[in-house]
Amino acid sequence: MKQHIAELIEAALAQLKQDGILPGELEPTIMVENTRDKSHGDFASNIALTLAKPARSNPRQLAEKLIAALPESAQVDRTELAGPGFINFFMNDASTQAVIGEVLAQGAQFGLAKAPRGQRVQVEFVSANPTGPLHVGHGRGAAYGAAVADLLQAAGIEVEREYYVNDAGRQMNILAASVWLRYLERCGQTLTFPSNGYKGDYIHDIAAGLYDDVADALNRPAADVFADIPADEPAGGDKELHIDALIERAQTLLSADEYRRVFDAGLNSILADIREDLGEFGIQFQHWFSERGLTSSGDVDRALASLQEKGHLYEQDGNIWFRSTAFGDDKDRVVKRANGQTTYFASDIAYHMNKFERGFDKVINIWGADHHGYIVRVKAAIQAMGYDPDKLEIKLVQFAILYRGQERLAMSTRSGSFVTLRELRDEVGSDACRFFYVTRKADQHMDFDLELAKSESKDNPVYYIQYAHARICSVQGKLTEAGWQWNQANGLINLNLLETEHEKDLITKLTKYPEIVDNAALNFEPHLLANYLRELASDYHTYYNAYKLLIEETDLRDARITLSQAVRQVLNNGLRLLGVSAPEQM
RNA sequence: GCGCCUAUAGCUCAAUUGGAUAGAGCAACGCCCUUCUAAGGCGUAGGUUCCAGGUUCGAACCCUGGUGGGCGCGCCA
């Protein structure tokens, strides 16, 4: 409909150019906006305001001339000059009501792009280190990333969802050492667990599983394990040196294969858990991309060679540095240490090279806000390798702080006292989690109140929206009980009977849905859809309370139920895009 | 110290990305169930959009300078 109005304005502009009122070379972009206030009509254009200066004319006079030059349209009831020079368009009821037929005809397809946009994007999200279960902080990134990916797909873009698995590096070795030490305890030995190890209960479970598989084949005397190991922090030493020495010791006392066995026991078990957790959260990834694979495939070497060849690497103090300052970074970054080991950043460079080689039109990374310091250097590397850094879109997700009523819940991964995503889902349900996580703009800090998410009342937007859906479904049941039938065709013919303000508002709201989906997708802002659904549900509850649907007059009854069914369909479509279920009864 | 995010009603947040009179929900107060789910609805009240300048037809939004909050500033991952 906006398109239609833009065409009308374009025709008017052409007319004015022909009449010599506007300079012929003017090529303005025509903006048609939804009005905030319905007394301003359905749509408004600010074209006269933007053209006033180049046309050397007063905006209101120009608007008047434009209105006079607008072609007739069957859809537009009337136009009006308002305020400083806005042109307001009032659509006629029939053209607005047509949306109901569209919704019912298209069903689950309503709101999806009519044609593919011919773009392929990758969305990488969650990508939590596989050193423990996902916690509530990952939950927001998960819900946000999934919603963005689903929205982009709805907007006609081909989407690949990817999880980058950090299965290499020191943290993973700490995990392996933690598992091994718990396993040694399982074998009956007594030892002092390192303060810097992973202490969660899941480590015990993994160790128990390992013991079930290999019995005491990987057992070594604790005395040997701890012989000459530098003291841990509680004993007055350095916890980092302590754990590193333990890792090295594990690698000495165990053969390479044996160490790998322990390492993989931790990695695989945790990855499986994460995968299951996300699956239950309604999130599927097409690819689980292994960091370790980047080294074995030679991508890391290739990425560094590429930088080397273009003259962006140099050697100092035995380390190899990437001159990222040439691309706006505050300092250069080491990519290869003097001992020959590449850094995590080198893997990241290789990973992004790999992404770009896969030929996506856009690569979207969803990161926790604590990673913002990496944006500049990653973009620097991309540019240095000769790729377009603007194709990489990095969305930062701010932290969510959990509250139980007034009480603020603490989180700390190492101490094992964190709230996991699974615990959160068990407590408030996946639906509420998915919805709450995306009701706020991603770059907005948010408070997540467990009590509210659990409450089954209108205070809780998830239940409020789901209830609107269930209400409509229940009307269908009552209809049959009353011995009536809903005749959709008859309802569609009689839409003109829906002439109350409530009904008009509701129908207008339905017409906005496709645009909301598009906006939410292209701006990576699922909260727009969440807010829209709340408004639509609110409009429906208002309507439901104001009028009775099950009435004697067949035509009006059919029209009202037809409208209700269209609302139900849109609620269903919208909730599904956010990964929230639309129950038929509650 | 430097960088990124942020500041809107008592609280949690919106504002169609620069549009007209800044909107919702909580909380407060007053109403509506012999009527399709009261798991709901109606109404009242609540604002110098952190401060000071600037840009323009027009600013919560853009620019400059402050102030408060969050996060980051490893050859860790």
XYZ file of C-alpha atoms (C1' of nucleotides) in Angstrom:
663
model
C 0.000 0.000 0.000
C 2.912 2.306 0.744
C 4.201 1.406 -2.664
C 0.933 2.447 -4.214
C 1.011 5.824 -2.474
C 4.615 6.365 -3.499
C 3.541 5.808 -7.085
C 0.765 8.354 -6.738
C 3.237 10.896 -5.420
C 5.668 10.110 -8.168
C 2.997 10.787 -10.744
C 2.187 14.082 -9.063
C 5.843 15.048 -9.040
C 6.162 14.273 -12.713
C 3.139 16.474 -13.362
C 4.642 19.372 -11.431
C 7.913 18.996 -13.271
C 6.060 19.127 -16.546
C 4.289 22.279 -15.435
C 7.635 23.825 -14.603
C 6.856 24.141 -10.901
C 9.613 21.763 -9.942
C 13.053 21.633 -11.570
C 13.176 18.677 -13.952
C 16.468 17.283 -12.699
C 15.140 16.706 -9.181
C 15.180 13.010 -8.189
C 13.853 12.906 -4.638
C 13.458 9.716 -2.676
C 9.826 9.452 -1.784
C 9.139 8.554 1.807
C 5.772 7.264 2.858
C 5.332 6.728 6.563
C 2.805 5.147 8.804
C 1.093 7.778 10.846
C 1.491 7.746 14.567
C -1.876 9.269 15.179
C -4.850 8.014 13.227
C -6.330 11.481 12.989
C -3.485 11.988 10.535
C -4.883 9.309 8.284
C -3.286 5.996 7.425
C -0.135 7.182 5.699
C 1.750 10.422 5.435
C 4.448 11.814 3.214
C 6.913 14.538 4.052
C 7.822 15.034 0.403
C 6.757 18.678 0.331
C 8.936 19.426 3.347
C 12.026 17.913 1.809
C 11.427 19.527 -1.580
C 10.547 22.990 -0.341
C 14.104 24.237 -0.458
C 15.184 22.963 -3.897
C 11.830 24.066 -5.297
C 12.250 27.496 -3.683
C 8.773 27.264 -2.365
C 6.885 27.213 0.874
C 6.217 23.608 1.970
C 2.499 24.054 2.486
C 2.022 25.684 -0.918
C 4.025 22.956 -2.551
C 2.002 20.297 -0.754
C -1.176 21.920 -1.967
C 0.009 21.752 -5.556
C 1.083 18.151 -5.124
C -2.285 17.186 -3.730
C -3.986 18.822 -6.692
C -1.771 16.853 -9.052
C -2.305 13.458 -7.360
C -4.042 10.964 -9.652
C -7.319 9.420 -8.545
C -7.035 6.118 -6.725
C -9.680 3.589 -5.865
C -7.886 2.818 -2.624
C -7.498 6.341 -1.335
C -10.536 7.877 0.267
C -9.135 11.359 0.619
C -5.970 13.328 1.165
C -5.289 16.227 3.418
C -2.678 18.905 3.916
C -1.549 19.025 7.511
C 0.921 20.598 9.877
C 3.998 22.172 8.347
C 3.356 20.494 4.991
C 2.610 16.818 5.447
C 0.302 15.135 3.001
C -1.956 12.680 4.799
C -3.642 9.811 3.022
C -6.859 8.251 4.255
C -7.440 4.829 2.770
C -10.931 3.526 2.188
C -12.154 0.700 4.377
C -12.497 -1.915 1.664
C -8.860 -1.688 0.611
C -7.718 -1.978 4.224
C -10.055 -4.877 4.919
C -8.589 -6.802 2.016
C -5.751 -7.808 4.319
C -8.044 -10.261 6.108
C -8.578 -12.247 2.933
C -4.854 -12.209 2.292
C -4.032 -13.487 5.747
C -6.491 -16.342 5.518
C -5.487 -17.259 1.975
C -1.768 -17.248 2.734
C -1.975 -18.761 6.203
C 1.460 -19.525 7.605
C 2.986 -17.816 4.559
C 1.510 -14.438 5.402
C 4.257 -11.986 6.239
C 6.978 -13.989 4.533
C 8.745 -12.404 1.586
C 6.894 -13.053 -1.638
C 10.103 -13.704 -3.540
C 13.660 -14.576 -2.540
C 15.998 -11.623 -2.359
C 18.797 -13.611 -3.883
C 21.086 -13.055 -0.932
C 22.901 -15.569 1.192
C 24.006 -14.655 4.685
C 25.602 -16.476 7.537
C 24.601 -15.910 11.115
C 27.119 -17.109 13.659
C 25.899 -17.101 17.221
C 26.198 -18.612 20.681
C 29.674 -20.066 19.977
C 30.234 -20.500 23.700
C 33.427 -22.304 24.689
C 32.648 -25.982 25.204
C 34.020 -25.933 28.729
C 30.667 -26.141 30.471
C 26.929 -25.939 30.024
C 25.394 -22.836 28.511
C 24.474 -20.285 31.123
C 21.855 -17.586 31.085
C 24.239 -15.109 29.513
C 24.501 -17.326 26.436
C 20.731 -17.609 26.389
C 20.217 -14.077 25.218
C 22.677 -14.480 22.362
C 21.007 -17.745 21.449
C 17.471 -16.370 21.427
C 18.529 -13.191 19.675
C 20.614 -14.953 17.037
C 17.907 -17.497 16.320
C 15.283 -14.791 15.966
C 17.492 -12.719 13.677
C 18.244 -15.757 11.534
C 14.587 -16.768 11.313
C 13.522 -13.219 10.539
C 16.094 -12.860 7.773
C 14.844 -16.080 6.297
C 11.282 -14.791 6.506
C 12.434 -11.691 4.658
C 13.533 -13.862 1.753
C 17.208 -14.203 2.527
C 18.973 -17.540 2.512
C 20.434 -18.087 5.967
C 23.058 -20.439 7.348
C 23.317 -20.743 11.100
C 26.715 -21.569 12.462
C 28.289 -22.297 15.840
C 32.025 -21.758 16.145
C 33.406 -24.401 18.472
C 36.487 -23.261 20.377
C 37.839 -26.761 20.726
C 41.483 -25.753 20.921
C 43.592 -23.797 23.332
C 44.366 -23.485 26.981
C 40.825 -23.377 28.305
C 40.163 -26.746 26.738
C 43.306 -28.134 28.301
C 42.160 -26.869 31.664
C 38.926 -28.698 31.051
C 40.787 -31.889 30.153
C 42.938 -31.617 33.288
C 39.826 -30.987 35.399
C 38.137 -34.064 33.984
C 41.230 -36.174 34.517
C 41.643 -35.119 38.145
C 37.996 -35.899 38.892
C 38.536 -39.206 37.171
C 41.536 -39.920 39.430
C 39.291 -39.218 42.416
C 36.802 -41.612 40.920
C 39.589 -44.176 40.831
C 39.753 -43.794 44.584
C 42.559 -41.299 44.983
C 42.549 -38.226 47.160
C 43.883 -34.969 45.810
C 43.501 -31.221 46.120
C 41.555 -29.962 43.163
C 43.175 -26.889 41.542
C 41.519 -23.578 42.361
C 41.612 -22.624 38.696
C 40.063 -25.867 37.451
C 36.448 -26.295 36.375
C 34.526 -27.178 39.481
C 31.005 -27.733 38.232
C 29.137 -30.938 38.978
C 29.126 -31.780 35.286
C 32.860 -32.447 35.494
C 32.147 -35.237 37.981
C 29.564 -36.655 35.590
C 31.975 -36.617 32.690
C 34.667 -38.243 34.823
C 32.211 -40.912 35.926
C 31.297 -41.577 32.304
C 34.952 -41.831 31.413
C 35.521 -44.257 34.259
C 32.614 -46.383 33.061
C 34.246 -46.555 29.635
C 37.895 -47.184 30.457
C 37.862 -48.327 34.103
C 41.231 -47.408 35.627
C 43.236 -47.544 32.404
C 44.022 -43.829 32.674
C 44.734 -43.930 36.381
C 48.095 -42.607 37.603
C 49.280 -42.161 41.195
C 48.293 -38.759 42.521
C 51.730 -38.455 44.071
C 53.274 -38.617 40.580
C 50.734 -36.180 39.212
C 51.450 -33.567 41.836
C 55.186 -34.190 42.269
C 57.113 -30.910 41.951
C 54.064 -28.986 40.757
C 54.272 -25.290 41.755
C 51.927 -24.402 44.608
C 48.338 -23.392 43.963
C 47.060 -19.980 44.981
C 45.430 -21.011 48.292
C 48.825 -22.478 49.233
C 50.499 -19.163 48.498
C 51.421 -19.883 44.887
C 50.177 -18.866 41.448
C 47.025 -20.605 40.254
C 47.914 -20.129 36.583
C 51.351 -21.717 36.929
C 49.790 -24.481 38.988
C 47.172 -25.453 36.448
C 49.535 -25.135 33.493
C 51.978 -27.477 35.209
C 49.178 -29.958 35.853
C 48.199 -29.870 32.193
C 51.773 -30.527 31.168
C 52.004 -33.331 33.688
C 48.859 -34.941 32.323
C 50.342 -34.812 28.858
C 53.531 -36.459 30.155
C 51.975 -39.187 32.253
C 49.437 -40.040 29.581
C 50.234 -40.983 26.020
C 49.034 -38.628 23.305
C 46.119 -40.953 22.583
C 45.239 -41.273 26.227
C 45.307 -37.544 26.781
C 43.144 -37.118 23.695
C 40.729 -39.637 25.192
C 40.298 -37.505 28.303
C 40.166 -34.293 26.299
C 37.511 -35.653 23.954
C 35.495 -37.078 26.813
C 35.112 -33.520 28.089
C 34.640 -31.871 24.733
C 32.176 -34.354 23.272
C 30.096 -34.626 26.370
C 29.768 -30.878 26.743
C 29.119 -30.296 23.060
C 26.408 -32.944 23.083
C 24.884 -31.258 26.081
C 24.968 -27.837 24.435
C 23.458 -29.218 21.276
C 20.644 -30.850 23.182
C 20.075 -27.764 25.273
C 19.787 -25.559 22.195
C 17.606 -28.110 20.453
C 15.156 -28.006 23.338
C 15.332 -24.233 23.079
C 14.161 -24.541 19.482
C 17.499 -23.690 17.902
C 19.241 -25.697 15.202
C 22.568 -24.963 13.544
C 23.504 -26.020 10.037
C 27.202 -26.026 10.893
C 29.300 -26.658 13.963
C 32.608 -25.213 12.891
C 35.682 -26.562 14.653
C 38.522 -24.241 15.597
C 40.894 -27.203 15.671
C 39.913 -27.933 12.086
C 41.293 -24.554 11.022
C 44.791 -25.647 11.972
C 44.584 -29.112 10.491
C 43.127 -27.828 7.230
C 45.981 -25.355 6.901
C 43.642 -22.351 6.955
C 45.586 -20.699 9.759
C 48.837 -20.940 7.828
C 47.117 -19.795 4.672
C 45.593 -16.771 6.402
C 48.942 -15.762 7.849
C 50.596 -16.286 4.469
C 48.021 -14.031 2.917
C 48.780 -11.281 5.411
C 52.500 -11.864 4.988
C 52.279 -11.613 1.238
C 50.458 -8.301 1.467
C 53.095 -6.976 3.818
C 51.005 -6.734 6.985
C 53.156 -8.968 9.202
C 56.465 -8.250 10.873
C 58.699 -9.947 13.376
C 59.724 -8.514 16.707
C 61.166 -10.196 19.823
C 60.750 -13.499 18.040
C 56.971 -13.007 17.733
C 55.084 -12.460 14.517
C 52.848 -9.395 14.655
C 49.965 -8.218 12.517
C 50.170 -4.488 11.892
C 46.519 -3.860 12.752
C 47.289 -0.235 13.665
C 47.411 0.402 9.918
C 43.660 -0.307 9.952
C 42.647 1.701 12.969
C 43.478 -0.628 15.853
C 45.183 0.922 18.903
C 48.017 -1.577 18.910
C 49.470 -4.307 16.762
C 48.578 -7.896 17.624
C 50.655 -11.031 17.950
C 49.565 -13.832 15.659
C 52.383 -16.281 16.255
C 54.379 -16.633 19.425
C 58.115 -17.094 19.656
C 57.510 -20.746 20.528
C 55.858 -21.215 17.144
C 52.300 -21.465 18.468
C 49.687 -19.375 16.761
C 47.411 -17.251 18.932
C 43.659 -17.413 19.264
C 43.492 -14.263 17.167
C 45.281 -16.084 14.340
C 42.514 -18.703 14.405
C 39.966 -15.927 14.314
C 41.601 -14.389 11.272
C 41.607 -17.761 9.564
C 37.994 -18.372 10.546
C 36.879 -15.091 9.010
C 38.911 -15.748 5.900
C 37.146 -19.073 5.668
C 33.758 -17.364 6.058
C 34.537 -14.892 3.309
C 35.783 -17.661 1.033
C 32.419 -19.310 1.377
C 30.998 -16.370 -0.560
C 28.252 -15.061 1.703
C 26.756 -11.712 0.802
C 26.850 -10.863 4.443
C 28.478 -12.427 7.468
C 26.772 -11.683 10.755
C 28.481 -12.322 14.073
C 26.511 -12.140 17.255
C 28.824 -11.567 20.170
C 28.497 -10.917 23.851
C 29.150 -7.297 24.728
C 32.380 -8.256 26.476
C 33.898 -9.034 23.059
C 33.501 -5.550 21.658
C 37.234 -4.967 21.887
C 37.740 -7.495 19.078
C 35.650 -5.769 16.469
C 38.338 -3.397 15.289
C 41.063 -5.999 15.006
C 38.901 -8.567 13.223
C 37.713 -5.984 10.727
C 41.312 -4.892 10.327
C 42.355 -8.421 9.442
C 39.533 -8.775 6.947
C 40.480 -5.563 5.249
C 44.153 -6.478 5.273
C 43.392 -9.742 3.507
C 41.623 -7.774 0.820
C 38.019 -8.428 1.756
C 35.290 -5.861 2.294
C 34.947 -5.324 6.056
C 31.466 -3.896 5.574
C 30.231 -7.346 4.681
C 30.889 -8.337 8.253
C 28.146 -7.200 10.567
C 28.881 -7.621 14.248
C 25.919 -7.359 16.595
C 26.737 -7.052 20.248
C 24.310 -8.405 22.761
C 24.431 -6.737 26.148
C 24.196 -8.745 29.312
C 20.977 -9.784 30.901
C 20.813 -9.555 34.654
C 18.613 -12.113 36.301
C 16.307 -11.169 39.102
C 14.024 -13.244 41.227
C 11.669 -10.513 42.317
C 14.013 -8.043 43.992
C 16.889 -10.440 44.418
C 19.685 -10.147 41.908
C 21.148 -13.527 40.977
C 24.915 -13.851 40.744
C 26.768 -15.794 38.101
C 30.245 -17.175 38.005
C 31.272 -19.951 35.663
C 34.416 -21.076 37.432
C 32.917 -21.450 40.874
C 30.196 -23.611 39.367
C 27.476 -21.519 41.007
C 26.023 -20.155 37.810
C 22.488 -20.394 36.589
C 22.470 -22.503 33.475
C 20.220 -21.901 30.514
C 18.703 -25.300 31.180
C 17.855 -24.361 34.768
C 16.302 -21.166 33.523
C 14.245 -23.009 30.928
C 13.140 -25.570 33.484
C 11.993 -22.829 35.769
C 10.211 -20.451 33.418
C 9.790 -22.497 30.249
C 11.417 -22.123 26.854
C 8.621 -19.952 25.487
C 9.025 -17.292 28.128
C 12.812 -17.408 27.803
C 12.781 -17.014 24.049
C 10.335 -14.142 24.251
C 11.851 -12.266 27.170
C 15.311 -12.379 25.695
C 14.190 -10.602 22.541
C 11.761 -8.042 23.914
C 14.588 -5.592 24.409
C 16.905 -4.095 21.841
C 20.123 -6.128 21.778
C 22.312 -3.183 22.693
C 20.159 -2.387 25.676
C 21.112 -3.836 29.047
C 18.202 -5.825 30.322
C 16.727 -7.068 33.537
C 15.179 -10.500 33.315
C 12.729 -11.102 36.118
C 12.081 -14.797 36.665
C 8.956 -14.131 38.685
C 7.451 -12.107 35.874
C 8.436 -14.625 33.205
C 6.722 -17.344 35.219
C 3.578 -15.472 36.113
C 0.446 -16.485 34.285
C -1.230 -13.140 34.002
C -1.402 -10.150 31.746
C 1.748 -8.800 33.386
C 3.599 -11.434 31.479
C 3.608 -10.537 27.790
C 4.182 -14.113 26.641
C 1.111 -15.439 28.390
C -0.820 -12.377 27.352
C -0.132 -13.025 23.673
C -0.574 -16.771 23.904
C -3.817 -16.220 25.747
C -5.152 -14.061 22.920
C -4.389 -16.911 20.546
C -5.994 -19.505 22.790
C -9.064 -17.327 23.261
C -9.695 -17.206 19.537
C -9.274 -20.958 19.323
C -11.755 -21.466 22.113
C -14.339 -19.376 20.310
C -14.293 -21.958 17.568
C -15.188 -24.631 20.083
C -18.022 -22.581 21.552
C -19.320 -21.895 18.089
C -19.747 -25.571 17.394
C -21.340 -26.099 20.819
C -23.857 -23.402 19.956
C -24.740 -25.315 16.818
C -23.334 -22.736 14.414
C -20.728 -22.946 11.753
C -18.232 -20.403 10.603
C -18.634 -19.571 6.934
C -15.396 -17.904 5.924
C -16.585 -16.948 2.462
C -19.641 -15.275 3.944
C -17.432 -13.546 6.480
C -15.218 -12.134 3.759
C -18.183 -10.790 1.845
C -19.472 -9.069 4.970
C -16.305 -7.405 6.163
C -17.969 -4.069 5.486
C -20.073 -4.744 8.602
C -16.934 -4.305 10.692
C -17.247 -0.587 11.111
C -16.484 0.062 14.770
C -13.276 1.832 15.750
C -12.012 -1.280 17.512
C -12.433 -3.356 14.412
C -10.833 -0.782 12.157
C -7.853 -0.479 14.476
C -7.440 -4.211 14.600
C -7.571 -4.543 10.822
C -5.113 -1.701 10.336
C -2.794 -3.423 12.787
C -2.935 -6.606 10.707
C -1.879 -4.715 7.588
C 1.352 -3.694 9.321
C 2.593 -7.207 10.003
C 4.618 -7.860 6.814
C 6.328 -4.530 7.177
C 7.187 -5.242 10.806
C 8.771 -8.543 9.856
C 10.801 -6.833 7.166
C 11.935 -4.046 9.431
C 12.793 -6.380 12.260
C 14.801 -8.574 9.886
C 16.734 -5.934 8.004
C 17.620 -4.008 11.146
C 18.342 -7.117 13.208
C 15.750 -6.020 15.735
C 13.425 -8.836 16.745
C 12.075 -6.720 19.592
C 10.033 -4.840 16.998
C 8.113 -8.026 16.309
C 7.786 -8.839 19.999
C 6.315 -5.412 20.669
C 4.027 -5.671 17.697
C 2.610 -8.974 18.891
C 1.930 -7.490 22.296
C 0.046 -4.625 20.690
C -1.911 -6.914 18.413
C -2.878 -9.113 21.363
C -3.872 -6.046 23.341
C -6.056 -4.752 20.506
C -7.678 -8.146 20.283
C -8.387 -8.443 24.010
C -9.960 -5.011 23.859
C -12.098 -6.029 20.929
C -13.059 -9.315 22.527
C -14.250 -7.563 25.647
C -16.140 -4.902 23.774
C -18.234 -7.092 21.484
C -19.703 -10.518 21.471
C -18.612 -12.756 18.643
C -21.231 -15.476 19.001
C -24.340 -13.610 18.047
C -27.506 -14.440 16.166
C -26.864 -12.309 13.078
C -25.079 -14.697 10.781
C -23.391 -12.141 8.539
C -21.906 -10.068 11.316
C -20.973 -13.185 13.272
C -19.121 -14.604 10.295
C -17.370 -11.300 9.675
C -16.202 -11.042 13.274
C -14.978 -14.601 13.387
C -13.217 -14.114 10.084
C -11.401 -11.130 11.550
C -10.578 -13.135 14.671
C -9.165 -15.971 12.641
C -6.944 -13.576 10.740
C -5.660 -12.234 14.063
C -5.063 -15.776 15.258
C -3.061 -16.550 12.131
C -0.858 -13.487 12.481
C -0.251 -14.150 16.183
C 0.702 -17.687 15.291
C 3.060 -16.615 12.492
C 4.728 -13.985 14.623
C 5.198 -16.177 17.665
C 6.681 -18.906 15.529
C 9.270 -16.494 14.136
C 10.371 -15.784 17.685
C 10.492 -19.466 18.552
C 7.488 -19.278 20.860
C 4.590 -21.729 20.705
C 1.015 -20.678 20.036
C -1.132 -22.967 22.207
C -4.751 -23.607 21.251
C -5.844 -23.761 24.845
C -4.449 -22.656 28.145
C 43.869 7.092 31.005
C 41.810 5.177 26.109
C 37.749 2.608 23.473
C 32.645 0.484 22.819
C 27.489 0.439 24.690
C 24.057 3.178 27.437
C 20.910 7.288 30.058
C 13.275 8.473 28.114
C 7.119 8.459 33.555
C 8.430 5.970 40.612
C 10.076 0.752 38.007
C 11.006 -2.241 33.244
C 11.143 -0.580 28.369
C 9.067 1.457 23.195
C 9.095 5.357 19.765
C 8.299 2.667 12.157
C 15.615 4.792 12.255
C 15.219 12.865 11.529
C 8.592 13.745 11.589
C 3.210 16.236 13.718
C 0.559 16.302 20.720
C 7.201 11.115 23.204
C 3.874 5.768 23.953
C 3.038 0.622 26.484
C 3.241 -2.630 30.754
C 4.079 -2.815 35.977
C 3.297 -0.132 40.584
C -0.911 3.750 42.556
C -6.076 5.163 42.490
C -11.407 4.338 40.609
C -14.599 1.007 37.834
C -16.519 -3.807 34.851
C -17.867 -11.059 35.767
C -26.173 -14.475 36.101
C -22.972 -12.725 29.055
C -17.865 -16.435 23.997
C -11.531 -18.066 29.215
C -11.654 -11.794 34.780
C -5.281 -15.929 32.608
C -9.327 -10.291 30.500
C -11.223 -5.120 29.830
C -12.309 0.411 30.799
C -10.691 4.925 33.132
C -7.535 8.577 36.209
C -2.767 10.212 37.334
C 2.300 10.313 36.049
C 7.690 13.834 31.394
C 12.454 20.189 31.033
C 13.752 12.572 26.901
C 20.955 13.296 32.152
C 23.208 18.594 31.424
C 25.083 22.658 28.033
C 25.713 24.208 23.192
C 25.198 23.255 17.736
C 23.141 21.374 12.798
C 17.508 22.342 10.039
C 11.427 23.380 7.977
C 11.538 19.733 12.285
C 15.970 16.473 17.228
C 14.744 11.526 22.366
C 17.391 10.222 17.737
C 22.690 13.571 14.163
C 27.483 16.744 15.768
C 30.676 18.977 19.924
C 31.760 19.267 25.158
C 30.499 17.537 29.981
C 28.097 14.033 33.921
C 26.333 9.056 35.680
C 26.044 3.544 34.759
C 27.767 -1.182 32.172
C 31.709 -3.569 29.563
C 36.504 -3.964 27.506
C 41.660 -2.519 27.004
C 46.753 -10.258 27.412
C 51.750 -13.564 23.450
C 43.986 -15.945 27.869
C 40.252 -18.266 25.094
